[in-house]
Coordinates of C-alpha atoms and ligand atoms in Angstrom, one line a residue:
M266 CA 29.5 -10.7 12.4
Q267 CA 28.6 -7.7 10.0
Y268 CA 25.7 -5.0 10.9
I269 CA 23.4 -3.4 8.3
P270 CA 21.4 -0.8 10.1
G271 CA 17.4 -1.1 7.7
L272 CA 19.3 -4.0 5.8
A273 CA 19.9 -2.4 3.3
G274 CA 20.9 -4.7 0.3
V275 CA 21.3 -8.0 2.5
P276 CA 19.1 -10.7 0.7
A277 CA 16.4 -11.3 3.0
T278 CA 14.4 -14.1 0.8
E279 CA 14.1 -15.5 -2.5
S280 CA 11.0 -14.1 -4.5
Q281 CA 9.4 -14.3 -7.9
I282 CA 6.9 -12.3 -7.8
S283 CA 8.2 -8.8 -8.7
F284 CA 11.6 -7.0 -9.7
I285 CA 12.9 -3.5 -9.8
D286 CA 16.0 -2.5 -11.7
G287 CA 17.2 0.5 -9.0
Q288 CA 19.5 2.1 -11.7
K289 CA 17.7 1.9 -14.5
G290 CA 14.2 2.8 -12.6
V291 CA 12.4 -0.3 -13.8
L292 CA 9.9 -2.7 -12.2
T293 CA 8.1 -5.5 -13.4
Y294 CA 5.2 -8.2 -11.7
R295 CA 6.2 -11.4 -12.7
G296 CA 8.3 -9.9 -15.7
Y297 CA 5.8 -7.9 -17.4
D298 CA 6.8 -4.4 -17.6
I299 CA 4.4 -1.9 -15.2
Q300 CA 4.5 1.0 -17.5
E301 CA 2.5 -1.9 -20.0
L302 CA 0.4 -3.6 -16.9
A303 CA -0.9 -0.3 -15.3
E304 CA -1.6 0.7 -19.2
Y305 CA -3.8 -3.0 -20.6
S306 CA -4.5 -4.3 -17.2
S307 CA -6.9 -4.7 -14.3
F308 CA -6.6 -4.6 -10.7
E309 CA -8.7 -8.0 -10.9
E310 CA -6.1 -9.7 -13.1
T311 CA -2.9 -8.3 -12.2
T312 CA -3.4 -9.9 -8.7
L313 CA -4.0 -13.5 -10.5
L314 CA -1.1 -12.7 -12.3
L315 CA 0.9 -11.5 -8.5
L316 CA -1.0 -14.5 -7.5
F317 CA -0.2 -17.1 -9.2
G318 CA 2.9 -16.3 -11.4
E319 CA 1.4 -16.7 -15.4
L320 CA -2.0 -13.7 -17.1
P321 CA -4.7 -15.8 -16.0
T322 CA -7.5 -17.5 -18.8
A323 CA -10.4 -15.7 -19.7
E324 CA -12.1 -18.7 -18.2
K325 CA -9.4 -17.9 -14.7
L326 CA -10.4 -14.0 -14.8
E327 CA -14.0 -14.4 -14.7
H328 CA -14.0 -16.4 -11.7
F329 CA -11.4 -15.2 -9.9
D330 CA -13.4 -11.5 -10.8
K331 CA -16.8 -13.4 -9.8
Q332 CA -15.8 -14.5 -6.4
L333 CA -14.1 -10.7 -5.6
R334 CA -17.9 -9.8 -5.8
E335 CA -19.2 -12.1 -3.8
N336 CA -16.6 -11.5 -1.0
R337 CA -17.1 -8.0 -0.9
R338 CA -20.7 -7.4 1.7
V339 CA -19.1 -7.6 5.7
K340 CA -20.5 -9.6 8.4
Y341 CA -22.5 -7.0 10.1
N342 CA -20.9 -7.7 13.7
I343 CA -17.2 -6.7 11.8
R344 CA -19.7 -3.2 11.1
E345 CA -20.6 -3.1 15.0
I346 CA -16.7 -3.7 15.9
M347 CA -15.8 -0.1 13.6
K348 CA -19.3 1.4 14.9
N349 CA -17.8 1.7 18.3
L350 CA -14.2 2.9 17.5
P351 CA -13.8 6.3 18.2
S352 CA -14.6 9.0 14.4
T353 CA -11.3 10.3 14.7
T354 CA -9.9 6.7 14.4
H355 CA -7.4 7.3 11.0
P356 CA -9.0 5.0 8.9
M357 CA -5.7 3.2 8.5
H358 CA -6.2 1.7 12.4
M359 CA -9.5 0.9 11.4
L360 CA -8.5 -1.2 9.0
Q361 CA -5.9 -2.2 10.9
V362 CA -7.9 -3.2 14.0
V363 CA -11.1 -4.7 11.4
V364 CA -8.5 -7.0 9.3
A365 CA -7.2 -8.8 12.7
S366 CA -11.3 -9.2 14.0
L367 CA -11.4 -11.1 10.7
A368 CA -9.1 -13.6 12.5
S369 CA -12.4 -14.4 14.5
F370 CA -14.8 -14.7 11.6
Y371 CA -13.1 -16.3 9.7
P372 CA -10.7 -18.8 11.7
S373 CA -7.8 -20.9 10.6
T374 CA -7.6 -24.3 12.6
E375 CA -7.1 -26.1 9.4
Y376 CA -4.0 -24.3 8.1
M377 CA -2.0 -23.3 11.5
K378 CA -1.9 -27.2 11.3
G379 CA 1.2 -26.2 9.4
G380 CA 2.3 -25.5 5.6
T381 CA 0.2 -25.4 2.3
E382 CA -1.4 -28.7 3.0
N383 CA -4.9 -26.0 2.9
Q384 CA -5.4 -25.6 -0.2
E385 CA -9.0 -24.9 -0.6
Y386 CA -9.1 -21.8 2.8
I387 CA -5.4 -20.1 1.4
N388 CA -7.8 -19.4 -1.9
D389 CA -10.9 -18.7 -0.1
V390 CA -8.8 -16.1 2.6
T391 CA -7.0 -14.4 0.0
V392 CA -10.3 -14.0 -1.4
K393 CA -12.0 -12.6 1.3
I394 CA -8.8 -10.4 2.6
I395 CA -8.4 -8.1 -0.7
A396 CA -12.1 -7.8 -1.4
H397 CA -13.1 -6.8 2.0
M398 CA -10.7 -4.0 2.0
G399 CA -12.4 -1.7 -0.5
T400 CA -15.4 -1.9 1.5
L401 CA -14.3 -1.8 4.7
V402 CA -12.0 1.7 3.3
A403 CA -14.9 2.7 1.6
S404 CA -17.6 2.2 4.7
W405 CA -15.6 3.8 7.6
E406 CA -15.6 7.0 5.0
H407 CA -19.6 7.2 5.9
M408 CA -19.3 5.5 9.6
R409 CA -16.9 8.5 10.5
N410 CA -19.2 10.7 9.0
G411 CA -21.6 9.8 11.2
Y412 CA -23.5 8.0 8.0
D413 CA -24.6 4.5 7.3
P414 CA -21.9 2.7 4.6
I415 CA -23.2 2.0 1.3
E416 CA -23.4 -1.8 -0.2
P417 CA -21.3 -2.8 -2.4
R418 CA -22.6 -3.6 -5.5
K419 CA -21.2 -6.8 -7.6
D420 CA -22.1 -5.6 -10.9
L421 CA -19.1 -3.5 -11.0
T422 CA -16.1 -4.0 -11.4
Y423 CA -13.4 -3.6 -8.0
A424 CA -12.5 0.3 -8.8
E425 CA -15.7 0.9 -10.3
N426 CA -17.5 -0.4 -6.9
F427 CA -14.7 1.4 -4.3
L428 CA -16.0 4.8 -6.1
Y429 CA -19.0 3.9 -6.3
M430 CA -19.5 3.1 -1.9
L431 CA -17.5 6.1 -1.5
N432 CA -19.7 8.8 -3.7
G433 CA -22.9 6.3 -4.0
Q434 CA -23.4 7.4 -7.6
E435 CA -23.4 5.1 -10.7
P436 CA -18.9 5.7 -11.0
D437 CA -17.4 7.6 -13.5
K438 CA -15.4 5.4 -16.2
D439 CA -12.5 7.0 -17.0
W440 CA -12.3 7.8 -13.0
A441 CA -12.5 4.2 -12.1
R442 CA -10.0 3.6 -14.9
L443 CA -7.5 6.1 -13.6
L444 CA -8.0 4.4 -10.2
D445 CA -7.7 0.9 -11.6
A446 CA -4.3 2.0 -12.8
I447 CA -3.7 3.4 -9.5
L448 CA -4.4 0.1 -7.9
I449 CA -2.0 -1.6 -10.0
L450 CA 0.9 0.7 -9.7
H451 CA 0.4 0.4 -5.5
A452 CA -0.3 -4.2 -6.2
E453 CA 3.3 -4.9 -4.9
H454 CA 6.7 -4.3 -5.1
T455 CA 9.2 -6.2 -3.8
I456 CA 10.4 -6.8 0.1
N457 CA 9.5 -3.4 0.9
A458 CA 9.2 -2.6 5.4
S459 CA 5.5 -3.7 5.2
T460 CA 5.6 -6.9 2.8
F461 CA 8.4 -7.6 5.0
T462 CA 6.4 -7.3 7.8
T463 CA 4.1 -10.2 5.8
M464 CA 6.7 -11.8 5.0
V465 CA 7.8 -12.1 9.2
T466 CA 4.4 -12.3 11.0
G467 CA 3.3 -15.4 8.1
S468 CA 6.1 -17.5 8.6
T469 CA 5.5 -18.5 12.4
L470 CA 1.8 -19.0 10.5
A471 CA 0.3 -16.2 11.7
N472 CA -3.5 -16.0 10.8
P473 CA -3.1 -14.7 7.3
C474 CA -5.7 -11.7 9.5
S475 CA -3.5 -11.3 11.8
V476 CA -0.8 -11.2 9.0
I477 CA -2.7 -9.1 7.3
S478 CA -3.2 -6.6 10.2
S479 CA 0.8 -6.2 10.3
A480 CA 1.1 -5.2 7.6
I481 CA -1.1 -3.0 7.4
A482 CA 0.8 -1.5 10.2
S483 CA 4.2 -1.1 9.0
L484 CA 2.5 0.6 5.7
S485 CA 1.3 2.9 7.8
G486 CA 4.1 4.6 9.0
P487 CA 5.5 7.9 7.5
L488 CA 8.2 7.1 5.5
H489 CA 6.5 3.8 3.9
G490 CA 2.9 4.6 2.8
G491 CA 1.8 7.2 5.2
A492 CA 4.1 9.3 2.9
N493 CA 1.6 10.1 0.4
Q494 CA -0.8 11.4 2.9
K495 CA 2.2 13.6 4.4
V496 CA 2.9 15.0 0.6
I497 CA 0.2 16.3 -0.1
E498 CA -0.1 18.3 3.9
M499 CA 3.7 19.2 2.6
L500 CA 2.7 20.3 -0.9
D501 CA -0.6 22.8 0.6
E502 CA 1.8 23.7 3.8
I503 CA 4.5 25.1 0.4
G504 CA 1.0 26.6 -1.2
S505 CA 2.7 28.0 -4.2
P506 CA 5.5 27.1 -6.5
E507 CA 7.7 30.3 -5.5
N508 CA 8.1 29.2 -1.9
A509 CA 9.1 26.2 -3.1
R510 CA 13.2 26.9 -3.1
P511 CA 12.9 28.1 1.2
Y512 CA 10.6 25.4 2.3
I513 CA 12.9 22.6 0.9
E514 CA 16.1 24.4 1.6
Q515 CA 14.2 24.8 5.4
R516 CA 13.6 21.4 5.4
L517 CA 16.8 20.2 4.1
A518 CA 18.9 22.3 6.5
D519 CA 16.3 21.8 9.7
K520 CA 18.1 18.2 8.9
K521 CA 14.2 16.7 7.5
V522 CA 13.2 14.8 4.8
V523 CA 11.1 16.2 2.0
W524 CA 8.2 13.4 2.0
G525 CA 7.2 11.5 -1.1
M526 CA 11.5 11.2 -2.3
G527 CA 13.9 9.2 -2.2
H528 CA 14.1 5.4 -1.8
R529 CA 16.5 2.3 -0.6
E530 CA 16.4 1.2 -3.9
Y531 CA 15.5 3.4 -6.5
K532 CA 18.8 6.0 -7.4
T533 CA 16.6 7.7 -10.1
K534 CA 13.6 8.5 -10.5
D535 CA 10.6 5.9 -9.3
P536 CA 9.1 4.4 -12.6
R537 CA 5.6 4.8 -10.8
A538 CA 5.8 7.9 -10.1
S539 CA 6.4 9.1 -13.8
I540 CA 3.6 7.4 -14.9
L541 CA 1.4 8.8 -11.6
Q542 CA 2.7 12.3 -13.0
K543 CA 1.4 11.8 -16.8
L544 CA -1.5 10.5 -15.3
S545 CA -2.1 13.5 -13.1
N546 CA -0.9 16.0 -16.1
E547 CA -3.6 14.4 -18.5
L548 CA -6.3 14.5 -16.0
L549 CA -6.0 18.3 -15.4
A550 CA -5.0 18.7 -18.5
G551 CA -8.4 18.2 -19.8
K552 CA -9.4 19.5 -16.6
S553 CA -8.3 23.4 -17.5
D554 CA -6.3 25.8 -18.8
K555 CA -3.4 25.9 -15.8
L556 CA -2.2 23.1 -13.8
S557 CA -3.7 22.8 -10.7
E558 CA -1.5 24.6 -7.2
S559 CA -0.4 21.2 -6.6
F560 CA 0.8 20.5 -9.4
A561 CA 2.8 22.7 -10.4
T562 CA 4.4 22.8 -6.5
A563 CA 5.0 19.3 -6.8
L564 CA 6.6 20.0 -10.4
E565 CA 8.9 22.8 -8.9
V566 CA 9.8 21.0 -5.3
E567 CA 11.0 18.4 -7.7
K568 CA 13.3 20.4 -9.3
V569 CA 14.7 22.1 -6.8
C570 CA 14.8 18.8 -4.9
E571 CA 16.4 17.4 -8.7
E572 CA 19.3 19.9 -7.7
L573 CA 20.2 19.6 -4.0
L574 CA 19.5 15.7 -3.5
G575 CA 20.2 14.7 -7.3
H576 CA 24.1 13.9 -6.4
K577 CA 22.5 11.9 -3.5
G578 CA 20.2 9.5 -5.5
V579 CA 17.3 10.9 -4.1
Y580 CA 14.6 11.8 -6.8
P581 CA 10.4 11.1 -6.6
N582 CA 9.1 8.1 -5.0
V583 CA 5.1 6.6 -6.3
D584 CA 4.2 8.6 -3.3
F585 CA 4.9 11.9 -4.3
Y586 CA 2.1 13.0 -7.5
S587 CA -0.3 10.1 -6.1
G588 CA -2.1 12.5 -3.3
I589 CA -2.4 15.2 -6.4
L590 CA -4.2 12.8 -8.7
Y591 CA -6.7 11.3 -5.5
K592 CA -6.9 15.3 -4.2
E593 CA -8.5 15.6 -7.6
M594 CA -10.8 13.1 -7.2
G595 CA -11.7 14.5 -4.6
F596 CA -10.9 11.6 -1.9
D597 CA -10.2 12.9 2.1
P598 CA -6.4 12.7 2.7
G599 CA -7.3 10.5 4.9
L600 CA -8.0 7.9 2.4
F601 CA -4.8 8.2 1.2
T602 CA -2.5 5.2 2.6
P603 CA -6.2 3.1 2.9
I604 CA -6.0 3.1 -0.7
F605 CA -2.2 2.0 -1.3
A606 CA -3.1 -1.2 1.9
V607 CA -6.4 -2.0 -0.6
A608 CA -4.4 -2.4 -3.8
R609 CA -1.0 -3.6 -2.1
S610 CA -3.2 -6.5 0.2
A611 CA -2.6 -8.3 -4.1
G612 CA 1.3 -8.2 -3.3
W613 CA 1.0 -9.5 -0.1
M614 CA -1.0 -12.5 0.3
A615 CA 1.6 -13.3 -2.9
H616 CA 3.9 -13.0 -0.5
W617 CA 2.4 -15.1 2.0
R618 CA 1.8 -18.0 -0.4
E619 CA 5.5 -17.7 -1.2
Q620 CA 6.8 -17.8 1.8
L621 CA 4.1 -21.1 2.9
Q622 CA 5.0 -22.9 0.0
N623 CA 9.2 -23.3 1.6
N624 CA 8.4 -21.9 5.1
R625 CA 10.7 -21.5 7.9
I626 CA 11.1 -19.4 10.7
F627 CA 12.1 -15.5 10.8
R628 CA 14.7 -15.9 13.2
P629 CA 17.8 -13.3 12.6
T630 CA 20.1 -13.1 15.0
Q631 CA 21.7 -9.6 16.3
I632 CA 25.5 -8.1 17.5
Y633 CA 24.9 -7.6 21.7
T634 CA 25.7 -4.1 22.7
G635 CA 25.0 -4.1 26.4
K636 CA 26.5 -4.9 29.7
G637 CA 28.6 -7.9 30.6
T638 CA 27.4 -10.0 33.3
A639 CA 25.9 -7.9 36.2
C640 CA 24.9 -8.9 39.9
Y641 CA 21.8 -9.4 41.0
L642 CA 21.0 -6.0 43.7
P643 CA 17.6 -5.9 45.9
L644 CA 15.5 -3.0 45.8
E645 CA 17.1 -1.4 49.1
E646 CA 20.5 -1.8 47.9
R647 CA 20.0 0.3 45.0
Ligands
LIG799 C1 5.8 3.0 -0.7 C2 7.1 3.7 0.3 O1 7.5 3.9 1.3 S1 7.8 5.3 -1.0 C3 9.0 5.4 0.7 C4 8.1 6.8 1.3 N1 8.4 7.7 2.0 C5 9.0 9.2 1.9 O2 8.8 9.3 0.9 C6 9.8 9.5 3.2 C7 11.6 9.9 3.0 N2 12.0 9.4 2.6 C8 12.7 9.2 3.2 O3 12.8 8.6 4.5 C9 13.7 8.0 1.8 O4 14.6 8.3 1.6 C10 13.6 6.2 2.4 C11 13.4 5.9 4.3 C12 12.2 6.4 1.9 C13 14.1 5.7 2.5 O5 15.7 5.0 3.3 P1 17.2 5.4 3.8 O6 16.8 3.8 1.8 O7 17.2 4.6 4.7 O8 17.7 6.2 2.9 P2 19.1 7.2 3.7 O9 18.3 8.0 4.8 O10 20.0 6.4 4.1 O11 19.4 8.4 2.9 C14 20.4 8.4 1.8 C15 20.9 9.9 1.7 O12 19.7 10.7 1.0 C16 19.1 11.7 2.0 N3 17.5 11.5 1.9 C17 17.3 10.1 1.6 N4 15.7 10.8 1.7 C18 15.9 11.9 2.1 C19 14.2 13.1 2.1 N5 13.4 12.7 1.7 N6 14.3 14.0 1.6 C20 16.2 14.2 2.7 N7 17.1 13.5 2.6 C21 16.7 12.7 2.0 C22 19.6 10.9 3.5 O13 19.6 12.4 4.3 C23 20.9 10.6 3.4 O14 21.5 11.9 3.0 P3 23.1 11.6 3.8 O15 23.7 10.4 3.1 O16 24.0 13.0 3.5 O17 23.0 11.2 5.4
LIG800 O1 9.7 -0.6 -2.3 C1 9.6 0.5 -0.8 O2 11.2 -0.3 0.1 C2 8.7 1.4 -0.4 C3 7.7 1.3 -2.1 O3 8.1 1.6 -2.9 C4 6.5 0.3 -2.8 O4 6.6 -0.4 -0.9 O5 6.1 0.5 -2.2

């Protein structure tokens, strides 16, 4: 029996949802290239594609979109839970707690009898969770600053409503489209750590709100989704392009990782990083002649890392350029990973449903490296 740390390269499931070619830098959802989806699809349509495997008809999309819009409001009692959290609570911790608490409001007794027989419950809770995610994140931004949250609106798309709930102003169409593309790019990524968490928790037939809460916890770590906040903090610390080289050299000498670099699956640049870089470039070019300091610094960090880490197959991942866009859009860094979670709820729900269709509890084995048989000694004899 061979132990593979981090299960690198070990297949833990079969899945039809997405595909990565890590050598060529390709990512597809249900066969559709991510570049095409980011350009032409919407978060709502991509979510349906991930959940059901096909691009929806106009009628199916309209129906799903309507359901999402109707499920944006959260119950008063859920807000009360949020109000009782310290204002210093990181938005990812709030999200983990509050999504877990949804299990009390949307219990799953029928579903928990096992399997996929209660399709209506599965569909309803899928919509409820995805629709609530954006509301919770945008509401907490106001609540943690001492204000009442802004009520969601039904006449806006998912991305527009999120911007509206954050700013209280009519959402700018260009920015909503940009956020929509960002949500599409983050919606799914095969069996990464948080999706694997979803599948492991889901395989015990736990309540889906608990399943997604566990996935949120997994995403929050800085080696996974939490890296996007770390990247912007790092870029701010570097300050300007000329500081990039000494900063990176020192980090590597100290055996520290460079945030937003490296990936288990990609041995070339993450295709999502390339798209986000292009979007940043377009956004910043439209605003001023000069690149923003963060973007210029990021370009220099990428250049230095290619020189120092390229031979190890370490290149920018999705988290490297997203923060620059968020910063430019005026989002607080605490929101970066939660926005990732909002988008990824689509992929998590798709994998949860796929897991249920052919469920077997995850229960791998281990190689025991502890002591041999030991005799219990009473406390006074030790
Ligand atoms: C949405 C996402 O989750 S994307 C990933 C977000 N995470 C980050 O950006 C954090 C920084 N990156 C990392 O820590 C890693 O690259 C991970 C966690 C993403 C992947 O880890 P693994 O697949 O286990 O890669 P592993 O640690 O084996 O790296 C291989 C080699 O590249 C090096 N390396 C990998 N990433 C980095 C990095 N960011 N900075 C410096 N060196 C790195 C490792 O030190 C190792 O070098 P060695 O062979 O000399 O020991
Ligand atoms: O696939 C991974 O390991 C991490 C990642 O990029 C993602 O979840 O989007």
